[in-house]
Coordinates of C-alpha atoms and ligand atoms in Angstrom, one line a residue:
M150 CA 105.8 82.9 127.4
S151 CA 105.6 80.2 124.8
E152 CA 107.5 80.1 122.6
L153 CA 106.6 80.6 118.9
R154 CA 109.1 79.6 116.1
F155 CA 108.8 80.6 112.5
P156 CA 109.5 78.6 109.4
D157 CA 113.4 78.4 109.1
G158 CA 114.2 80.8 106.4
F159 CA 110.8 83.7 107.7
V160 CA 111.7 86.8 105.9
W161 CA 111.2 90.0 108.0
G162 CA 111.2 93.6 106.9
A163 CA 109.7 96.3 107.1
A164 CA 107.6 98.3 104.2
T165 CA 107.2 101.9 103.1
A166 CA 106.2 103.6 99.8
A167 CA 107.5 106.6 98.0
Y168 CA 105.3 109.4 98.1
Q169 CA 105.3 109.2 102.1
I170 CA 108.5 109.2 102.1
E171 CA 111.1 110.4 99.8
G172 CA 110.5 114.9 99.7
A173 CA 112.3 115.5 97.0
A174 CA 109.7 116.4 94.9
R175 CA 111.2 118.5 92.2
D176 CA 114.1 117.0 92.5
D177 CA 116.6 115.4 89.8
G178 CA 113.9 116.0 86.5
R179 CA 111.2 114.9 89.2
G180 CA 107.4 115.1 87.4
P181 CA 104.8 116.2 89.4
S182 CA 102.6 113.4 90.2
I183 CA 98.6 112.6 90.6
W184 CA 98.9 113.4 94.7
D185 CA 100.7 116.5 94.5
T186 CA 98.3 117.8 92.7
F187 CA 95.9 116.1 95.4
S188 CA 97.6 117.0 98.4
R189 CA 99.0 121.3 97.6
T190 CA 94.5 121.3 96.0
P191 CA 92.7 122.7 99.6
G192 CA 90.6 120.6 102.3
R193 CA 91.8 117.3 100.2
V194 CA 94.1 116.5 102.8
F195 CA 94.5 117.1 106.7
A196 CA 96.1 120.4 107.1
G197 CA 97.4 121.1 103.6
H198 CA 99.7 118.3 104.3
T199 CA 101.9 117.4 101.4
G200 CA 104.8 115.2 100.6
D201 CA 106.8 118.0 99.2
V202 CA 109.3 116.8 101.7
A203 CA 107.8 114.2 104.1
C204 CA 110.4 112.5 105.4
D205 CA 113.4 113.2 103.7
H206 CA 114.3 110.1 102.7
Y207 CA 115.7 110.2 98.8
H208 CA 118.3 112.6 100.5
R209 CA 118.8 110.2 103.9
Y210 CA 118.5 107.1 102.2
A211 CA 121.8 105.9 103.7
D212 CA 121.2 106.5 107.1
D213 CA 118.2 105.1 106.7
V214 CA 119.8 102.2 104.9
A215 CA 122.3 101.5 108.4
L216 CA 119.4 102.4 110.7
M217 CA 117.0 98.8 109.1
A218 CA 120.6 96.7 110.0
E219 CA 120.9 97.5 113.0
L220 CA 117.2 96.0 113.6
G221 CA 118.7 93.3 111.6
L222 CA 115.7 93.5 109.7
R223 CA 116.2 91.0 105.8
A224 CA 114.4 92.8 103.4
Y225 CA 113.5 96.2 102.3
R226 CA 110.0 96.9 100.5
F227 CA 110.0 100.5 99.1
S228 CA 108.1 101.9 96.2
I229 CA 109.8 103.0 92.4
A230 CA 107.3 107.0 92.2
W231 CA 107.7 106.5 87.7
P232 CA 107.2 110.1 88.1
R233 CA 111.5 110.2 88.4
I234 CA 111.5 107.7 86.6
Q235 CA 109.1 108.5 83.5
P236 CA 108.7 112.9 84.6
D237 CA 106.1 112.1 82.8
G238 CA 105.1 108.7 82.2
T239 CA 105.6 108.4 79.3
G240 CA 108.7 108.6 77.1
P241 CA 112.3 108.5 77.5
V242 CA 113.4 107.8 81.4
N243 CA 115.2 110.2 83.2
P244 CA 118.5 108.2 84.6
R245 CA 118.9 111.1 87.5
G246 CA 115.7 108.7 88.7
L247 CA 116.7 105.5 88.2
D248 CA 120.1 106.3 89.9
F249 CA 118.1 106.5 93.1
Y250 CA 117.1 103.4 93.3
D251 CA 120.2 101.7 92.1
R252 CA 122.0 103.9 95.4
L253 CA 118.6 102.7 97.2
T254 CA 119.4 98.9 95.9
D255 CA 123.7 99.1 96.6
A256 CA 123.1 100.2 99.9
L257 CA 120.5 97.5 101.4
L258 CA 122.8 94.8 99.6
A259 CA 125.5 95.5 101.1
R260 CA 123.8 95.0 104.2
G261 CA 122.4 92.6 103.0
I262 CA 119.1 93.4 103.1
D263 CA 116.6 92.0 100.6
P264 CA 115.4 94.3 98.7
V265 CA 111.4 94.1 97.0
V266 CA 110.6 96.2 94.9
T267 CA 106.5 97.7 94.9
L268 CA 106.3 99.2 90.8
Y269 CA 103.1 101.2 91.8
H270 CA 101.7 102.8 95.6
W271 CA 100.0 105.4 94.1
D272 CA 102.0 108.1 92.3
L273 CA 100.5 107.9 88.8
P274 CA 102.4 110.8 87.1
Q275 CA 100.5 113.9 86.0
A276 CA 100.7 113.7 82.5
L277 CA 98.7 110.9 82.2
G278 CA 95.8 111.4 85.1
D279 CA 96.0 114.6 82.7
R280 CA 94.3 111.3 79.9
G281 CA 92.1 110.5 82.3
G282 CA 94.1 107.4 84.4
W283 CA 93.7 104.5 85.1
T284 CA 90.1 105.9 83.6
A285 CA 91.8 105.4 80.6
R286 CA 93.6 101.7 78.7
E287 CA 96.8 103.2 77.5
T288 CA 97.8 103.7 81.1
A289 CA 97.8 100.3 81.3
E290 CA 100.1 99.9 78.6
H291 CA 102.4 102.7 79.6
F292 CA 103.3 100.9 82.5
A293 CA 104.7 97.9 81.1
T294 CA 107.1 100.3 79.3
Y295 CA 108.0 101.8 82.7
A296 CA 107.9 99.0 84.2
T297 CA 110.6 97.7 81.5
A298 CA 112.1 99.9 81.8
V299 CA 113.0 99.8 85.8
Y300 CA 113.8 96.3 85.5
A301 CA 117.0 96.9 82.7
R302 CA 118.3 99.6 85.4
L303 CA 117.4 97.0 88.5
G304 CA 116.8 93.9 87.3
D305 CA 120.5 92.4 88.0
R306 CA 120.0 93.2 91.8
V307 CA 116.2 92.7 92.0
R308 CA 115.2 89.6 92.5
T309 CA 111.5 90.2 93.8
W310 CA 108.8 92.6 91.8
T311 CA 105.6 93.1 92.9
T312 CA 102.8 96.0 90.9
L313 CA 100.6 97.4 92.2
N314 CA 100.0 98.3 95.7
E315 CA 96.2 97.4 96.5
P316 CA 94.3 98.8 93.8
W317 CA 91.5 98.3 95.7
C318 CA 92.6 101.6 96.3
S319 CA 93.1 103.0 93.4
A320 CA 90.0 102.2 91.7
Y321 CA 87.5 102.7 94.8
L322 CA 88.6 105.4 96.6
G323 CA 90.4 107.7 93.0
Y324 CA 87.5 107.2 91.6
G325 CA 84.6 105.8 94.1
S326 CA 84.1 108.3 97.6
G327 CA 87.5 110.0 95.6
V328 CA 88.9 110.3 99.4
H329 CA 92.2 109.5 97.0
A330 CA 93.7 111.2 94.5
P331 CA 92.7 112.2 91.9
G332 CA 89.5 112.3 94.3
E333 CA 86.7 111.3 91.0
S334 CA 83.9 109.4 92.1
G335 CA 81.8 107.1 89.8
A336 CA 81.1 104.0 89.6
G337 CA 81.9 103.3 86.0
A338 CA 85.4 104.7 86.4
A339 CA 86.1 102.9 89.7
F340 CA 85.4 99.8 87.9
T341 CA 86.7 100.5 84.6
A342 CA 90.3 101.4 86.8
V343 CA 89.6 98.5 88.2
H344 CA 89.5 97.2 85.6
H345 CA 93.0 98.6 83.6
L346 CA 94.8 98.4 86.6
L347 CA 94.6 94.5 86.9
L348 CA 95.3 94.9 82.5
A349 CA 97.6 97.5 84.2
H350 CA 99.6 93.7 86.2
G351 CA 98.8 91.8 83.1
L352 CA 100.8 93.6 80.9
A353 CA 103.4 94.2 82.9
A354 CA 103.8 91.0 85.1
R355 CA 104.1 89.0 81.2
A356 CA 106.9 92.3 80.2
L357 CA 109.2 90.5 84.1
R358 CA 108.9 88.1 83.1
A359 CA 110.2 88.0 79.5
A360 CA 113.3 89.8 80.8
G361 CA 114.0 87.5 83.0
A362 CA 112.4 88.8 86.8
E363 CA 112.4 85.9 89.5
V364 CA 110.2 86.7 91.1
V365 CA 106.6 88.8 90.0
G366 CA 104.1 89.3 92.2
I367 CA 101.0 91.6 93.2
T368 CA 99.8 93.2 96.5
L369 CA 96.0 93.4 97.1
N370 CA 94.6 94.6 100.8
P371 CA 92.0 92.3 100.2
A372 CA 89.5 91.7 103.0
D373 CA 88.0 89.2 105.6
V374 CA 84.2 89.9 105.4
R375 CA 81.8 89.1 108.3
P376 CA 78.4 88.7 108.5
A377 CA 76.5 90.7 111.8
D378 CA 75.2 88.4 112.1
Q379 CA 76.0 85.2 111.1
D380 CA 73.1 83.5 111.6
S381 CA 71.6 86.3 108.7
A382 CA 70.3 85.2 104.5
A383 CA 70.8 88.9 103.8
D384 CA 73.9 89.0 105.6
A385 CA 75.2 86.2 104.0
A386 CA 74.6 87.5 100.6
A387 CA 75.9 91.2 101.8
V388 CA 79.6 89.7 103.2
R389 CA 79.0 87.9 99.6
L390 CA 78.4 91.3 98.0
V391 CA 81.4 93.7 99.0
D392 CA 84.1 89.9 98.6
G393 CA 82.8 90.3 95.0
L394 CA 84.2 94.2 94.7
Q395 CA 87.7 93.9 97.6
N396 CA 88.4 89.8 97.0
R397 CA 87.5 88.0 94.1
V398 CA 86.9 90.8 91.4
F399 CA 90.8 90.4 92.4
L400 CA 91.6 87.3 93.1
D401 CA 90.2 85.6 90.4
P402 CA 91.1 86.3 87.1
L403 CA 94.3 86.9 88.9
T404 CA 94.1 83.6 88.6
G405 CA 92.7 82.3 85.5
A406 CA 89.4 82.4 86.8
G407 CA 87.9 85.1 85.1
Y408 CA 85.4 87.9 86.4
P409 CA 83.0 86.1 88.6
D410 CA 80.0 86.4 86.7
D411 CA 77.9 88.0 90.1
V412 CA 80.2 90.7 90.4
L413 CA 79.9 91.6 86.6
E414 CA 76.3 91.2 86.7
H415 CA 76.6 93.9 90.1
V416 CA 78.9 96.4 87.0
S417 CA 76.8 95.8 84.1
R418 CA 74.1 97.5 86.5
L419 CA 76.0 100.4 87.0
V420 CA 77.7 101.0 83.7
E421 CA 78.2 98.2 79.9
P422 CA 82.0 96.6 81.1
T423 CA 82.8 97.7 77.2
F424 CA 86.3 98.2 78.8
V425 CA 87.0 94.7 79.1
R426 CA 88.2 93.2 76.2
D427 CA 88.4 89.7 74.6
G428 CA 91.8 88.7 75.1
D429 CA 92.5 90.9 78.8
E430 CA 91.3 87.8 81.2
K431 CA 94.1 85.9 79.4
T432 CA 96.4 88.4 79.6
I433 CA 95.5 89.3 83.1
A434 CA 96.5 86.5 84.7
A435 CA 100.0 86.3 83.8
P436 CA 101.4 83.4 86.1
I437 CA 102.6 85.3 89.5
D438 CA 105.2 83.6 91.9
L439 CA 103.8 85.4 95.2
L440 CA 101.0 87.0 96.5
G441 CA 101.5 90.4 98.7
I442 CA 98.7 91.0 101.9
N443 CA 98.4 93.5 103.3
Y444 CA 96.2 93.6 106.0
Y445 CA 94.8 95.9 109.2
T446 CA 91.4 95.2 110.3
P447 CA 88.4 93.2 109.0
T448 CA 85.5 94.0 107.4
Y449 CA 81.3 93.8 109.2
V450 CA 78.4 93.9 106.8
A451 CA 75.0 92.9 107.3
G452 CA 72.1 93.0 104.1
R453 CA 69.6 95.2 104.8
P454 CA 68.0 97.7 102.0
D455 CA 68.4 100.8 104.2
G456 CA 72.3 100.0 104.3
S457 CA 74.3 103.5 103.7
G458 CA 76.4 100.8 101.6
D459 CA 79.6 102.9 101.4
A460 CA 81.1 104.9 98.6
A461 CA 84.2 103.5 97.8
F462 CA 82.1 100.4 96.9
P463 CA 79.6 101.5 94.0
G464 CA 76.4 99.7 94.2
T465 CA 76.1 99.4 98.6
E466 CA 73.8 101.5 98.5
R467 CA 70.6 99.9 99.9
A468 CA 72.2 96.9 100.1
V469 CA 75.3 96.9 102.4
E470 CA 75.5 98.4 106.7
F471 CA 78.8 98.7 107.4
L472 CA 79.0 98.0 110.6
P473 CA 81.4 100.7 112.6
P474 CA 84.1 98.6 114.2
A475 CA 83.5 98.1 117.8
G476 CA 85.7 97.0 120.0
P477 CA 90.1 98.2 120.5
L478 CA 90.6 101.2 117.5
T479 CA 93.9 102.7 116.5
D480 CA 94.2 105.5 116.1
M481 CA 93.2 105.4 112.7
G482 CA 89.9 103.8 113.9
W483 CA 90.3 100.7 112.6
M484 CA 89.2 97.7 115.0
V485 CA 92.4 95.1 115.7
E486 CA 90.9 91.8 115.1
P487 CA 94.3 89.5 115.0
A488 CA 91.7 86.8 113.8
G489 CA 91.0 88.3 110.6
L490 CA 94.2 87.0 109.1
T491 CA 94.4 84.4 110.5
R492 CA 90.9 83.8 108.5
L493 CA 91.8 85.7 105.6
L494 CA 95.6 83.5 104.5
V495 CA 93.2 80.7 105.4
R496 CA 90.5 81.0 102.7
I497 CA 92.8 83.1 100.1
A498 CA 94.8 79.5 100.9
T499 CA 92.2 77.2 100.8
D500 CA 90.4 78.9 98.1
Y501 CA 93.1 79.6 95.6
P502 CA 95.3 77.5 95.4
G503 CA 99.5 76.5 95.2
L504 CA 100.7 81.0 95.5
P505 CA 103.0 82.0 97.8
M506 CA 102.0 84.2 100.4
L507 CA 104.0 86.9 101.7
I508 CA 102.5 90.1 104.2
T509 CA 103.7 93.2 103.0
E510 CA 101.8 95.3 105.4
N511 CA 100.5 95.1 108.9
G512 CA 100.6 97.3 111.6
A513 CA 99.0 100.1 113.3
A514 CA 99.3 104.4 114.2
F515 CA 99.1 105.3 116.9
P516 CA 99.4 108.6 119.1
D517 CA 102.7 108.8 120.2
A518 CA 103.1 108.4 124.1
P519 CA 106.3 109.8 126.1
G520 CA 108.8 107.2 127.3
A521 CA 111.7 107.5 129.0
E522 CA 114.0 106.6 125.5
G523 CA 111.5 108.3 123.3
V524 CA 108.2 107.0 122.1
D525 CA 106.3 103.8 124.8
D526 CA 104.2 102.5 121.7
A527 CA 103.1 99.3 123.6
D528 CA 99.6 99.2 121.7
R529 CA 101.8 99.2 118.5
I530 CA 104.1 96.1 120.7
A531 CA 101.0 95.0 121.5
Y532 CA 99.1 94.8 118.1
L533 CA 102.1 93.4 116.4
D534 CA 102.7 90.6 118.5
G535 CA 99.0 89.7 118.3
H536 CA 99.0 89.3 113.5
L537 CA 102.1 87.6 114.0
R538 CA 100.5 85.4 116.4
A539 CA 97.9 84.8 113.9
A540 CA 100.7 84.9 111.0
H541 CA 101.8 81.4 112.8
E542 CA 98.3 79.5 113.2
A543 CA 98.0 80.4 109.2
I544 CA 101.5 78.2 109.1
A545 CA 100.1 75.6 111.3
R546 CA 97.0 75.2 109.2
G547 CA 98.9 75.2 106.1
V548 CA 98.9 79.0 104.5
D549 CA 102.2 78.7 102.6
L550 CA 103.6 82.1 104.1
R551 CA 106.8 83.2 103.2
G552 CA 107.6 86.4 105.6
Y553 CA 106.2 89.3 107.3
L554 CA 106.9 93.1 106.5
V555 CA 106.0 95.6 108.6
W556 CA 104.3 99.3 108.1
S557 CA 106.0 100.6 108.8
L558 CA 109.4 101.5 109.0
L559 CA 109.1 105.5 109.8
D560 CA 106.6 107.0 111.1
N561 CA 105.2 108.8 106.9
F562 CA 102.6 110.7 104.6
E563 CA 99.6 109.2 106.1
W564 CA 97.9 110.0 102.0
A565 CA 94.1 112.4 103.6
E566 CA 95.5 112.0 107.2
G567 CA 99.0 114.0 105.9
Y568 CA 101.3 113.2 108.9
R569 CA 99.3 113.4 111.9
K570 CA 98.6 109.6 111.9
R571 CA 102.1 107.5 112.8
F572 CA 102.7 104.3 111.7
G573 CA 106.5 104.0 111.8
I574 CA 108.1 101.8 114.3
V575 CA 110.9 104.4 114.6
H576 CA 110.0 108.4 115.3
V577 CA 110.2 111.0 113.2
D578 CA 110.3 114.4 114.1
Y579 CA 109.8 116.2 110.9
L580 CA 111.2 119.5 112.6
T581 CA 114.7 117.6 112.5
Q582 CA 114.0 115.5 110.7
R583 CA 115.6 113.3 113.5
R584 CA 114.3 109.3 113.7
T585 CA 114.3 108.1 117.2
P586 CA 113.6 103.7 118.2
K587 CA 110.1 103.3 119.5
S588 CA 109.9 100.7 122.2
S589 CA 107.8 98.2 119.1
A590 CA 111.7 99.6 117.3
R591 CA 113.7 97.3 119.4
W592 CA 110.6 94.8 119.5
Y593 CA 111.2 93.9 116.1
Q594 CA 114.5 93.7 116.4
E595 CA 114.2 90.6 119.1
V596 CA 111.3 89.0 117.3
I597 CA 113.8 89.4 113.9
S598 CA 116.6 87.8 116.0
R599 CA 114.7 84.9 117.3
N600 CA 113.5 84.0 113.8
G601 CA 110.1 84.6 116.7
L602 CA 107.9 85.6 120.0
Ligands
LIG880 C1 97.7 100.8 103.2 N1 91.4 102.0 103.3 O1 96.5 101.9 102.4 C2 98.6 101.4 102.1 O2 99.5 100.4 101.0 C3 99.5 102.5 102.7 O3 99.9 103.0 101.9 C4 99.1 103.3 103.4 O4 99.4 104.4 104.3 C5 98.8 101.6 105.1 O5 98.1 100.9 104.5 C6 98.4 102.6 106.0 O6 97.3 103.0 105.9 C7 95.4 101.9 103.3 O7 90.9 103.4 104.0 C8 95.2 103.4 103.2 O8 90.5 101.6 104.3 C9 93.5 103.7 103.5 C10 92.5 102.7 103.2 C11 92.9 100.7 103.2 C12 94.5 100.6 102.9

């Protein structure tokens, strides 16, 4: 096997999110979030699963951090549950909620693990949901207040701050297709939510910077959008539309170019974009130091007047056909295509130069394959190996990629799929809460110690 080394200082780690692992849904003054409401609504999540207990990480964080140290992780990305900090989304902070993240941060630092904070990974306080959630402009302002409160407590120890995780999902899955909380559907609501999420990011980024934050960023899930047929003009137009709705609608305003004209035109056909006010684009363009990239699978599209589109992408019906995934698939039904990661990183580095990137999520769900000492997940090792090679290739082509965080440290609550999809490099037995590193965890430990493959 050829040796593949990563640059010195390349950051190796793992990622999780609050609602997916913490449990303790009613502990220490935590308020309800839109995901509590959604998961407790029959028919929304597989088999009625909820995050009430999840991996019980809230009570087991010390053991989990010890496990991270054993695996040699240098960084750990976790999210902060807004409803623990402000149970109603606004108003006084709940010190007991902050205490948890304070303890977690100290435990990480004591083991030499760099905390990478995500301020919002989808668990909006229900009280704000009741007032319109991300379709309400005030939510963006409340988010900046919340971010400032968290920074005031952790800013002396946490270096890296990201505002939002995957605003595409919050907006298009939450308010477009409705498969995520709050489970609404409407083109107007989805685009309104996109704008208010971006505004929330900009306001929070500015507030964090003013408070002294060292590294400020955002995590997106940009798509590697590919045409069904390389030579088809109709397919190229479909690529441009989907690229606009998933990628440029976020990346252009974040980097100071404002909303792309073709995207605004598309949106205007579905809703009057009165939610964009003077000065908003300037707010959204607050300088960032880091772009987090979550990548799992590419998107193949064809341009077709009879295309069924995708409910998550308002206005793609009768224009775009999303091709069914082909070739090797993960348990999510997502195709495995590492080359998509190289293409995506190179494309972003080319079109949006000067933005250091961090892979904040990459990984795969596979059913458990029992082995001698737990789960022998050769399929996951192959997936991770392929994607690390693809990331290395992007670096070789000049991309400023700072690190790689595997999704996920633990098997966890996979949103609408509940606990039936397992992304962890560490197996979780939900009856006993026993953690068992899978073969992939041992393999990853080796990768980290060698700084390469
Ligand atoms: C991301 N989609 O979610 C999230 O950031 C994680 O919390 C999640 O567990 C992980 O990827 C795996 O799914 C996504 O339907 C969920 O396109 C759904 C989609 C994309 C990303």
